[in-house]
């Protein structure tokens, strides 16, 4: 029944007492007078009020009521779990297969075998073909060929820039836009920590239900999950209507330019210029406020490395100035860190949408915060209160949210001085920035320039910021040292375009997430899908112009990650890895029979 129409609250036998209908006219004086005069209506009205307060009547009675306590707007509406229909028989057979111990063993060997090949990537890797450290990827490709024979028999494999992998599974209907599944082959590792691992970092061992080793969580789990889903679909004799493309870069852990960057160029040059959607590595699902949430990253922050260099005349350290270049650089760093960029919460941000979902579906969310979130949908004052509540939460979650809401800055590199008895003529630091999704590279550069303009003038320091002379030598100004602020490493990247959380592609993805979760956990279980913004960047930065629907999501529970990624004791729960294969399989089947993408 339409929620705006009158709703019969209580059913009763005909003739006992009149049914009470609530409608928007309930507040009219005549209605309340009728209730006041009629004892039976007074009784029913009291029952309704008590039910609303203590028993949380369904949302059809109180449309804004989603959870007990505060009323929140009708936000974070969920689609129904989506399962294949035309491909239902294949989906059912593969679901049964994935439930077997034999398949789990096969999946463990697939992932473990990939982990055993140390495809490490270093920041100082030279060009492909010149630096021998890339050669290990050829061994990894040989492994994939042996592990997934059907893929290499039936899909078209193109190698781009030697080690980029592009698998094309041609569909029978060329009028349907293809889909792109992407992950990366390389991994990051600190060799000095090898001895600290419980299991050797490249063992690929299956122990106590965990597959151990570097890359098991980032990102060979995603790559092998893609391959396993396609291999089993081929074994089930599935013939796609919609073309499926798998793209695996190899240098995401450094720049991504040699892998995904070249793959993207190749796709466009060969006519694959628009995809229905793209799915890359990304967020994991987790329990928050008494409910499982699956955040899908629909945007990414921008990126900028900034070098701050101080130069001054050298000399013997026995006759030092008040501050050496290192001392002056330290002051500049301290000034920078004392002025972090302010966090900003906007209604268009993924964080706002995430907390709307927490309010709508999280039973354990504090009621004060729930009320504030509800009011923030319309009230600017409430929005500011909500922002204060989120950034004032000094917990790991609160600190993460604060970092996402602001442009972050981290001084990660520093250098200066070459000899103990010589004054350093130069000292420099490099600051890594992750640019807020509602900001820009230009705005950040302006903010950095403004931050240091008066500070350097007060200390008689010359200043050149991003190619513009701010304070320089003149007849009236003799600087004691010169500060140069510039972009480092050619790293500037604007924030990513925001993928909409409406439309056919979003409904298909979120419905698939919900069904894949139920297939693993049981039909009575529910996962809430929402948008999110990660702190880092992925290879999707090379694919922005290939689809307006770019999703960064790994169908893995946070509890399936032993110790996270980029650290010691990386391990993937086998159960979680199999669940990700379920997800990719269902996604391909659902996309294949979707006509509206």
Coordinates of C-alpha atoms in Angstrom, one line a residue:
X1 CA 0.0 0.0 0.0
X2 CA 1.2 3.5 -0.8
X3 CA 2.7 5.0 2.4
X4 CA 1.1 8.3 1.8
X5 CA -2.4 6.8 1.9
X6 CA -4.2 6.0 5.1
X7 CA -3.0 2.8 6.7
X8 CA -5.1 0.6 8.9
X9 CA -3.1 0.0 12.0
X10 CA -5.1 -2.6 13.8
X11 CA -7.3 -5.3 12.4
X12 CA -10.4 -6.1 14.3
X13 CA -13.6 -8.1 13.8
X14 CA -16.4 -6.1 12.0
X15 CA -18.7 -4.3 14.4
X16 CA -16.6 -4.4 17.6
X17 CA -15.2 -0.9 17.2
X18 CA -14.3 1.3 14.3
X19 CA -10.9 0.8 12.6
X20 CA -8.4 3.6 13.1
X21 CA -6.8 5.0 10.0
X22 CA -3.7 7.2 10.3
X23 CA -3.2 9.7 7.5
X24 CA -1.4 13.0 7.1
X25 CA -4.6 14.7 8.3
X26 CA -4.2 13.0 11.8
X27 CA -3.1 16.3 13.2
X28 CA -6.2 18.1 12.2
X29 CA -8.2 19.4 15.2
X30 CA -11.3 17.5 14.2
X31 CA -9.4 14.2 14.3
X32 CA -8.0 14.8 17.8
X33 CA -11.4 16.0 19.0
X34 CA -12.9 12.7 17.8
X35 CA -10.2 10.7 19.5
X36 CA -10.7 12.7 22.7
X37 CA -14.5 12.1 22.7
X38 CA -14.4 8.4 21.8
X39 CA -13.1 6.2 24.6
X40 CA -12.5 3.3 22.2
X41 CA -10.5 5.5 19.9
X42 CA -8.5 6.8 22.9
X43 CA -7.6 3.3 23.8
X44 CA -6.5 2.4 20.3
X45 CA -4.5 5.6 20.0
X46 CA -2.6 4.9 23.2
X47 CA -1.8 1.3 22.0
X48 CA -0.4 2.8 18.8
X49 CA 1.7 5.3 20.7
X50 CA 3.1 2.6 23.1
X51 CA 3.8 0.3 20.1
X52 CA 5.7 3.0 18.3
X53 CA 7.8 3.8 21.4
X54 CA 8.5 0.3 22.7
X55 CA 7.9 -2.2 19.9
X56 CA 9.1 -0.3 16.8
X57 CA 6.2 -0.7 14.4
X58 CA 7.2 -1.5 10.9
X59 CA 8.3 1.1 8.4
X60 CA 4.9 0.9 6.6
X61 CA 3.2 2.4 9.6
X62 CA 6.0 4.9 10.4
X63 CA 7.7 5.4 7.0
X64 CA 10.7 7.2 8.5
X65 CA 11.3 4.5 11.2
X66 CA 14.1 2.1 10.2
X67 CA 15.5 1.0 13.6
X68 CA 14.5 1.3 17.2
X69 CA 15.0 4.7 18.8
X70 CA 15.4 7.8 16.6
X71 CA 13.5 8.2 13.3
X72 CA 15.9 8.5 10.3
X73 CA 15.1 9.5 6.7
X74 CA 14.3 6.9 4.2
X75 CA 17.9 6.5 3.2
X76 CA 20.1 3.6 2.2
X77 CA 17.4 1.7 0.5
X78 CA 18.6 -1.8 -0.4
X79 CA 17.8 -3.8 -3.5
X80 CA 16.8 -7.4 -3.3
X81 CA 19.4 -10.1 -3.5
X82 CA 20.0 -10.7 -7.2
X83 CA 20.5 -14.3 -8.5
X84 CA 20.7 -15.5 -12.1
X85 CA 17.5 -16.7 -13.7
X86 CA 18.3 -17.6 -17.3
X87 CA 21.6 -18.9 -16.0
X88 CA 20.0 -20.3 -12.9
X89 CA 20.9 -24.0 -13.5
X90 CA 24.6 -23.2 -13.9
X91 CA 24.6 -21.0 -10.9
X92 CA 22.9 -23.7 -8.8
X93 CA 25.5 -26.3 -9.9
X94 CA 28.4 -24.1 -9.2
X95 CA 27.0 -23.1 -5.8
X96 CA 26.9 -26.8 -4.9
X97 CA 30.4 -27.2 -6.2
X98 CA 31.8 -24.3 -4.2
X99 CA 30.3 -25.9 -1.0
X100 CA 32.5 -29.0 -1.3
X101 CA 35.7 -29.7 0.4
X102 CA 37.3 -30.8 -2.9
X103 CA 36.7 -27.3 -4.4
X104 CA 38.1 -25.6 -1.3
X105 CA 41.3 -27.7 -1.6
X106 CA 41.5 -26.7 -5.3
X107 CA 41.1 -23.1 -4.4
X108 CA 43.8 -23.3 -1.7
X109 CA 46.2 -24.7 -4.2
X110 CA 45.3 -22.1 -6.8
X111 CA 46.0 -19.2 -4.4
X112 CA 48.9 -20.9 -2.6
X113 CA 50.6 -21.6 -6.0
X114 CA 50.3 -18.0 -7.0
X115 CA 51.8 -16.8 -3.6
X116 CA 54.8 -19.1 -4.0
X117 CA 56.0 -16.9 -6.9
X118 CA 57.5 -13.7 -5.4
X119 CA 56.3 -11.0 -7.8
X120 CA 57.7 -8.2 -5.8
X121 CA 57.7 -4.6 -7.0
X122 CA 60.1 -1.9 -5.9
X123 CA 59.8 1.9 -6.2
X124 CA 63.1 2.0 -8.1
X125 CA 62.3 -0.7 -10.7
X126 CA 63.8 0.3 -14.1
X127 CA 62.1 0.0 -17.4
X128 CA 60.6 -3.3 -18.5
X129 CA 63.2 -5.2 -20.6
X130 CA 66.1 -3.5 -18.8
X131 CA 65.6 -4.3 -15.1
X132 CA 65.9 -8.0 -14.5
X133 CA 63.7 -7.8 -11.4
X134 CA 60.6 -7.8 -13.7
X135 CA 61.5 -11.3 -15.1
X136 CA 59.8 -13.1 -12.2
X137 CA 56.5 -12.1 -13.8
X138 CA 57.2 -14.5 -16.8
X139 CA 57.3 -17.3 -14.3
X140 CA 54.0 -16.2 -12.8
X141 CA 52.5 -16.2 -16.3
X142 CA 53.7 -19.8 -16.8
X143 CA 52.0 -20.7 -13.5
X144 CA 48.7 -19.2 -14.6
X145 CA 48.8 -21.1 -17.9
X146 CA 49.2 -24.4 -16.1
X147 CA 46.7 -23.7 -13.3
X148 CA 43.9 -22.4 -15.6
X149 CA 44.1 -24.5 -18.8
X150 CA 40.5 -23.8 -20.0
X151 CA 41.1 -20.0 -19.9
X152 CA 44.2 -20.3 -22.0
X153 CA 42.5 -22.5 -24.5
X154 CA 39.2 -20.5 -24.9
X155 CA 40.0 -16.8 -24.0
X156 CA 42.1 -14.4 -26.1
X157 CA 45.2 -13.5 -24.2
X158 CA 47.1 -10.3 -25.1
X159 CA 50.3 -9.3 -23.3
X160 CA 50.8 -5.6 -23.1
X161 CA 54.2 -4.1 -22.3
X162 CA 55.4 -7.7 -21.8
X163 CA 53.9 -8.4 -18.4
X164 CA 50.4 -6.8 -18.5
X165 CA 47.7 -9.5 -19.0
X166 CA 44.5 -8.9 -20.9
X167 CA 42.1 -11.8 -21.2
X168 CA 39.1 -11.3 -23.5
X169 CA 36.1 -13.7 -23.2
X170 CA 34.1 -12.8 -26.3
X171 CA 30.3 -12.7 -25.9
X172 CA 27.8 -13.7 -28.6
X173 CA 26.0 -10.3 -28.5
X174 CA 28.3 -7.5 -29.6
X175 CA 25.5 -4.9 -28.8
X176 CA 26.0 -5.5 -25.1
X177 CA 28.6 -3.4 -23.4
X178 CA 31.4 -5.5 -22.0
X179 CA 32.4 -5.7 -18.3
X180 CA 35.9 -5.4 -17.0
X181 CA 37.3 -7.2 -13.9
X182 CA 40.8 -6.1 -12.9
X183 CA 43.4 -6.8 -10.2
X184 CA 47.2 -6.7 -10.1
X185 CA 49.9 -9.2 -10.1
X186 CA 52.6 -7.5 -8.0
X187 CA 53.1 -7.2 -4.3
X188 CA 55.0 -5.0 -1.8
X189 CA 57.4 -6.6 0.7
X190 CA 60.0 -5.5 3.2
X191 CA 62.8 -8.0 3.0
X192 CA 64.1 -7.1 6.4
X193 CA 61.0 -8.6 8.0
X194 CA 61.3 -12.1 6.5
X195 CA 62.4 -13.6 9.8
X196 CA 59.4 -12.2 11.7
X197 CA 56.8 -14.3 9.7
X198 CA 55.1 -17.2 11.4
X199 CA 55.2 -19.0 8.0
X200 CA 57.7 -18.1 5.3
X201 CA 56.3 -15.1 3.3
X202 CA 56.2 -17.1 0.0
X203 CA 55.2 -20.5 1.3
X204 CA 51.6 -20.4 0.1
X205 CA 51.0 -22.9 2.9
X206 CA 47.5 -23.9 4.0
X207 CA 47.5 -24.1 7.8
X208 CA 44.5 -24.1 10.1
X209 CA 42.2 -22.8 7.3
X210 CA 44.5 -20.0 6.3
X211 CA 46.5 -19.5 3.1
X212 CA 49.7 -17.9 4.1
X213 CA 52.0 -15.5 2.3
X214 CA 52.6 -12.2 0.7
X215 CA 49.9 -11.4 -1.9
X216 CA 47.3 -13.7 -0.3
X217 CA 45.3 -10.6 0.7
X218 CA 46.7 -8.0 -1.7
X219 CA 46.1 -8.8 -4.5
X220 CA 46.6 -12.3 -5.7
X221 CA 43.4 -13.3 -4.0
X222 CA 41.5 -11.0 -6.3
X223 CA 43.4 -12.0 -9.4
X224 CA 43.1 -15.8 -8.7
X225 CA 39.5 -15.2 -7.7
X226 CA 38.7 -13.8 -11.1
X227 CA 40.6 -16.6 -12.8
X228 CA 38.9 -19.3 -10.7
X229 CA 35.4 -18.0 -11.4
X230 CA 36.0 -17.9 -15.2
X231 CA 37.7 -21.4 -15.2
X232 CA 34.8 -23.0 -13.4
X233 CA 32.3 -21.3 -15.6
X234 CA 34.1 -22.6 -18.6
X235 CA 34.1 -26.1 -17.1
X236 CA 30.3 -25.7 -16.6
X237 CA 30.0 -24.9 -20.4
X238 CA 28.8 -21.4 -19.8
X239 CA 28.8 -19.3 -23.0
X240 CA 28.5 -15.6 -22.4
X241 CA 26.4 -13.2 -24.3
X242 CA 28.2 -10.2 -22.9
X243 CA 32.0 -9.9 -23.4
X244 CA 34.0 -10.2 -20.2
X245 CA 37.5 -8.7 -20.0
X246 CA 40.1 -9.5 -17.3
X247 CA 42.9 -6.9 -17.0
X248 CA 45.9 -7.5 -14.7
X249 CA 48.6 -4.9 -14.3
X250 CA 51.9 -5.6 -12.6
X251 CA 53.2 -2.4 -11.0
X252 CA 50.3 -1.1 -9.0
X253 CA 52.5 -1.2 -5.9
X254 CA 54.7 1.5 -7.4
X255 CA 53.0 3.7 -10.0
X256 CA 50.7 1.5 -12.1
X257 CA 52.0 3.4 -15.2
X258 CA 53.7 0.4 -16.8
X259 CA 50.9 -2.1 -16.2
X260 CA 47.4 -0.7 -16.0
X261 CA 48.5 2.6 -17.7
X262 CA 49.5 0.7 -20.8
X263 CA 46.6 -1.8 -20.6
X264 CA 44.2 1.2 -20.7
X265 CA 45.9 2.7 -23.7
X266 CA 45.8 -0.7 -25.5
X267 CA 42.0 -1.1 -24.8
X268 CA 41.2 2.3 -26.2
X269 CA 43.4 1.8 -29.3
X270 CA 41.6 -1.5 -30.0
X271 CA 38.0 -0.3 -29.7
X272 CA 37.2 -1.2 -26.1
X273 CA 36.4 2.3 -25.0
X274 CA 33.3 1.9 -22.9
X275 CA 32.5 -0.7 -20.3
X276 CA 29.2 -1.3 -18.5
X277 CA 31.1 -1.4 -15.3
X278 CA 34.6 -2.0 -13.9
X279 CA 35.4 -3.9 -10.6
X280 CA 38.8 -3.7 -9.1
X281 CA 40.3 -4.6 -5.7
X282 CA 38.8 -2.5 -2.8
X283 CA 36.8 -2.5 0.3
X284 CA 35.9 -5.5 2.5
X285 CA 32.7 -6.1 4.4
X286 CA 32.5 -5.9 8.2
X287 CA 30.3 -5.8 11.3
X288 CA 29.6 -2.3 12.6
X289 CA 26.9 -1.2 15.0
X290 CA 25.4 -4.7 15.1
X291 CA 25.0 -5.1 11.3
X292 CA 27.2 -6.4 8.4
X293 CA 28.0 -3.6 5.9
X294 CA 29.6 -4.0 2.5
X295 CA 31.1 -0.6 1.5
X296 CA 31.9 -0.2 -2.2
X297 CA 34.4 2.5 -3.0
X298 CA 32.8 4.8 -5.6
X299 CA 35.5 7.4 -5.6
X300 CA 39.2 7.8 -4.7
X301 CA 41.1 10.7 -3.1
X302 CA 43.6 12.6 -5.2
X303 CA 47.4 12.4 -4.7
X304 CA 50.3 14.8 -4.6
X305 CA 53.9 14.6 -3.4
X306 CA 55.4 17.9 -2.5
X307 CA 59.1 18.6 -1.9
X308 CA 60.2 21.4 0.4
X309 CA 63.8 22.3 0.0
X310 CA 65.9 24.8 2.0
X311 CA 69.1 26.1 0.5
X312 CA 71.8 28.3 2.2
X313 CA 75.5 28.9 1.9
X314 CA 77.7 26.2 3.5
X315 CA 80.7 26.6 5.6
X316 CA 82.6 25.0 8.5
X317 CA 80.4 23.7 11.3
X318 CA 82.6 25.4 13.9
X319 CA 81.0 28.7 12.9
X320 CA 77.4 27.9 12.5
X321 CA 74.4 30.2 11.8
X322 CA 71.5 30.3 14.3
X323 CA 69.8 27.7 12.2
X324 CA 71.2 25.4 9.5
X325 CA 69.2 24.4 6.5
X326 CA 68.2 21.3 8.5
X327 CA 67.1 23.4 11.4
X328 CA 65.1 25.7 9.1
X329 CA 63.5 22.7 7.4
X330 CA 62.6 21.3 10.8
X331 CA 60.7 24.6 11.6
X332 CA 58.9 24.4 8.3
X333 CA 57.9 20.8 8.9
X334 CA 56.7 21.7 12.4
X335 CA 54.6 24.6 11.0
X336 CA 53.1 22.3 8.4
X337 CA 52.1 19.6 10.9
X338 CA 50.7 22.2 13.3
X339 CA 48.2 23.2 10.5
X340 CA 46.5 20.1 9.2
X341 CA 43.9 20.5 6.5
X342 CA 40.4 20.8 8.1
X343 CA 38.0 17.8 7.6
X344 CA 34.8 18.7 5.8
X345 CA 31.6 16.6 5.8
X346 CA 29.3 17.3 2.9
X347 CA 26.0 15.6 2.0
X348 CA 27.5 14.5 -1.3
X349 CA 30.3 12.6 0.3
X350 CA 30.5 8.9 0.6
X351 CA 31.0 9.2 4.3
X352 CA 27.7 11.0 4.7
X353 CA 26.0 8.2 2.7
X354 CA 27.8 5.6 4.8
X355 CA 26.5 7.0 8.1
X356 CA 23.0 7.4 6.6
X357 CA 23.2 3.6 6.2
X358 CA 24.5 3.1 9.7
X359 CA 21.6 5.1 11.0
X360 CA 19.1 3.3 8.9
X361 CA 20.3 -0.3 9.5
X362 CA 22.7 -0.3 12.5
X363 CA 20.7 -1.2 15.7
X364 CA 23.6 -0.4 18.0
X365 CA 24.3 3.1 16.7
X366 CA 24.2 5.6 19.6
X367 CA 20.8 7.2 19.5
X368 CA 22.2 10.8 19.8
X369 CA 24.3 10.2 16.6
X370 CA 21.3 8.6 14.9
X371 CA 19.1 11.6 15.6
X372 CA 21.9 14.0 14.4
X373 CA 22.3 12.0 11.2
X374 CA 18.6 12.2 10.5
X375 CA 18.5 15.9 11.1
X376 CA 21.7 16.5 9.0
X377 CA 19.8 15.4 5.9
X378 CA 18.1 18.8 6.0
X379 CA 19.8 21.0 8.6
X380 CA 23.2 22.6 8.1
X381 CA 23.5 23.0 11.9
X382 CA 23.0 19.3 12.4
X383 CA 25.5 18.6 9.6
X384 CA 28.1 20.5 11.5
X385 CA 27.2 18.7 14.7
X386 CA 27.5 15.4 12.9
X387 CA 30.9 16.4 11.5
X388 CA 32.1 17.3 15.1
X389 CA 30.8 14.0 16.4
X390 CA 32.7 12.0 13.8
X391 CA 36.0 13.8 13.9
X392 CA 35.9 14.0 17.7
X393 CA 35.8 10.2 18.0
X394 CA 39.3 9.3 19.1
X395 CA 39.1 5.6 18.1
X396 CA 40.7 3.8 15.1
X397 CA 37.4 4.2 13.3
X398 CA 37.1 7.8 14.2
X399 CA 40.7 8.6 13.1
X400 CA 40.1 6.7 9.8
X401 CA 36.9 8.7 9.1
X402 CA 38.7 12.0 9.9
X403 CA 41.5 11.1 7.5
X404 CA 39.0 10.4 4.8
X405 CA 37.2 13.7 5.3
X406 CA 40.3 15.8 5.0
X407 CA 43.3 16.2 2.7
X408 CA 46.0 14.3 4.6
X409 CA 49.7 15.2 4.8
X410 CA 52.5 12.9 5.9
X411 CA 56.2 13.9 5.9
X412 CA 57.7 10.6 4.7
X413 CA 61.1 11.4 3.3
X414 CA 63.9 13.7 4.6
X415 CA 67.5 14.4 3.7
X416 CA 70.2 16.9 4.4
X417 CA 73.9 17.0 5.2
X418 CA 76.8 14.9 3.9
X419 CA 79.6 15.5 6.4
X420 CA 79.7 16.0 10.2
X421 CA 81.9 19.1 10.1
X422 CA 80.3 20.8 7.1
X423 CA 77.2 23.0 7.2
X424 CA 74.5 21.4 5.0
X425 CA 73.9 23.6 1.9
X426 CA 70.6 21.9 1.2
X427 CA 68.0 20.0 3.1
X428 CA 64.7 18.7 1.8
X429 CA 61.6 16.8 2.8
X430 CA 58.9 15.2 0.8
X431 CA 55.3 15.3 2.0
X432 CA 52.7 12.9 0.7
X433 CA 49.2 14.3 0.3
X434 CA 45.9 12.4 -0.2
X435 CA 43.6 15.0 -1.6
X436 CA 40.0 15.1 -0.3
X437 CA 37.3 14.2 -2.9
X438 CA 35.8 17.6 -2.5
X439 CA 39.1 19.4 -3.1
X440 CA 41.6 19.6 -6.0
X441 CA 45.3 19.8 -6.7
X442 CA 45.1 23.5 -7.4
X443 CA 43.3 24.2 -4.1
X444 CA 46.0 22.2 -2.2
X445 CA 48.8 24.0 -3.8
X446 CA 47.2 27.4 -3.0
X447 CA 46.8 26.3 0.6
X448 CA 50.4 25.2 1.0
X449 CA 51.6 28.5 -0.6
X450 CA 49.4 30.5 1.8
X451 CA 50.6 28.5 4.8
X452 CA 54.3 29.3 4.2
X453 CA 54.0 32.8 2.8
X454 CA 54.0 34.8 6.0
X455 CA 55.9 32.2 7.9
X456 CA 58.9 32.5 5.6
X457 CA 58.7 36.3 5.4
X458 CA 58.8 36.5 9.2
X459 CA 62.1 34.5 9.2
X460 CA 63.6 36.3 6.2
X461 CA 63.5 33.3 4.0
X462 CA 63.1 33.5 0.2
X463 CA 60.1 31.5 -1.1
X464 CA 59.4 30.0 -4.5
X465 CA 56.2 28.0 -4.5
X466 CA 55.2 25.8 -7.5
X467 CA 57.2 28.0 -9.9
X468 CA 56.0 31.3 -8.6
X469 CA 58.4 33.7 -6.8
X470 CA 56.8 34.8 -3.5
X471 CA 59.8 36.4 -1.7
X472 CA 63.0 36.8 -3.6
X473 CA 66.3 38.8 -3.4
X474 CA 65.8 42.5 -3.9
X475 CA 67.3 45.8 -2.8
X476 CA 65.1 45.7 0.3
X477 CA 65.1 42.0 1.1
X478 CA 68.1 39.8 1.6
X479 CA 67.0 36.2 2.6
X480 CA 69.2 34.1 4.9
X481 CA 68.1 31.0 3.0
X482 CA 65.8 30.1 0.1
X483 CA 62.8 27.8 0.3
X484 CA 61.6 26.1 -2.8
X485 CA 58.3 24.2 -2.8
X486 CA 57.6 22.0 -5.8
X487 CA 55.7 19.0 -7.0
X488 CA 57.8 15.8 -6.6
X489 CA 58.0 12.8 -8.9
X490 CA 55.3 14.1 -11.3
X491 CA 52.8 12.5 -9.0
X492 CA 49.8 14.8 -9.2
X493 CA 46.5 13.0 -9.5
X494 CA 43.1 14.8 -9.1
X495 CA 40.4 13.0 -7.1
X496 CA 38.5 10.4 -9.0
X497 CA 35.2 11.0 -10.7
X498 CA 32.4 9.8 -8.3
X499 CA 30.5 6.7 -9.5
X500 CA 26.7 7.1 -8.9
X501 CA 24.9 4.8 -6.4
X502 CA 21.9 4.8 -8.6
X503 CA 21.2 3.1 -11.9
X504 CA 21.3 -0.4 -13.4
X505 CA 25.0 -1.1 -12.8
X506 CA 24.8 -0.2 -9.1
X507 CA 21.6 -2.3 -8.6
X508 CA 23.3 -5.2 -10.3
X509 CA 26.4 -5.0 -8.2
X510 CA 24.7 -4.4 -4.9
X511 CA 22.1 -7.2 -5.6
X512 CA 25.0 -9.5 -6.4
X513 CA 26.8 -8.7 -3.2
X514 CA 23.7 -9.4 -1.2
X515 CA 23.0 -12.7 -2.9
X516 CA 26.6 -13.9 -2.8
X517 CA 26.7 -13.1 1.0
X518 CA 23.5 -15.1 1.6
X519 CA 24.8 -18.0 -0.5
X520 CA 27.8 -18.3 1.8
X521 CA 26.1 -17.3 5.2
X522 CA 22.5 -18.4 4.8
X523 CA 19.3 -16.8 3.4
X524 CA 18.4 -15.4 6.8
X525 CA 21.6 -13.3 6.8
X526 CA 21.7 -9.8 5.5
X527 CA 24.5 -7.5 4.3
X528 CA 23.9 -3.8 3.7
X529 CA 25.6 -2.3 0.7
X530 CA 26.7 1.3 0.8
X531 CA 29.3 3.6 -0.8
X532 CA 32.7 4.5 0.6
X533 CA 35.9 6.4 -0.1
X534 CA 39.2 4.6 0.5
X535 CA 42.3 6.4 1.7
X536 CA 44.6 5.1 -1.1
X537 CA 44.5 4.7 -4.9
X538 CA 44.2 1.7 -7.1
X539 CA 44.9 0.9 -10.8
X540 CA 41.4 2.3 -11.6
X541 CA 43.0 5.7 -12.0
X542 CA 44.1 4.6 -15.5
X543 CA 40.5 3.6 -16.4
X544 CA 38.5 6.7 -15.5
X545 CA 37.5 7.4 -19.1
X546 CA 36.4 3.8 -19.8
X547 CA 33.3 3.7 -17.6
X548 CA 31.2 5.9 -15.4
X549 CA 30.6 2.9 -13.1
X550 CA 33.9 2.0 -11.4
X551 CA 33.7 0.0 -8.2
X552 CA 36.5 -0.9 -5.9
X553 CA 35.3 -3.8 -3.9
X554 CA 36.7 -7.2 -2.7
X555 CA 34.1 -9.6 -1.6
X556 CA 36.1 -10.6 1.5
X557 CA 35.1 -10.1 5.2
X558 CA 37.6 -8.2 7.3
X559 CA 37.7 -11.2 9.5
X560 CA 39.1 -13.2 6.6
X561 CA 42.3 -11.2 6.7
X562 CA 44.8 -12.5 9.2
X563 CA 46.9 -9.4 9.7
X564 CA 46.0 -7.1 6.8
X565 CA 48.2 -6.3 3.8
X566 CA 51.6 -4.8 3.5
X567 CA 52.8 -6.3 6.8
X568 CA 54.1 -9.5 8.3
X569 CA 51.9 -12.6 8.6
X570 CA 49.7 -11.8 5.7
X571 CA 47.2 -14.7 5.3
X572 CA 43.8 -15.2 3.7
X573 CA 41.0 -17.3 5.3
X574 CA 40.3 -20.1 2.8
X575 CA 36.5 -19.8 3.4
X576 CA 36.6 -16.1 2.6
X577 CA 38.6 -16.7 -0.6
X578 CA 36.0 -19.3 -1.8
X579 CA 33.3 -16.8 -1.0
X580 CA 35.0 -14.2 -3.3
X581 CA 34.9 -16.8 -6.1
X582 CA 31.2 -17.2 -5.5
X583 CA 30.8 -13.4 -5.9
X584 CA 32.7 -13.1 -9.1
X585 CA 30.8 -16.1 -10.6
X586 CA 27.4 -14.6 -9.7
X587 CA 28.5 -11.2 -10.9
X588 CA 29.4 -12.5 -14.4
X589 CA 26.2 -14.5 -14.6
X590 CA 24.0 -11.6 -13.5
X591 CA 25.7 -9.2 -15.8
X592 CA 25.2 -11.6 -18.7
X593 CA 21.5 -11.6 -18.5
X594 CA 21.0 -7.9 -17.7
X595 CA 19.5 -6.0 -20.6
X596 CA 19.5 -2.6 -19.0
X597 CA 23.3 -2.1 -18.5

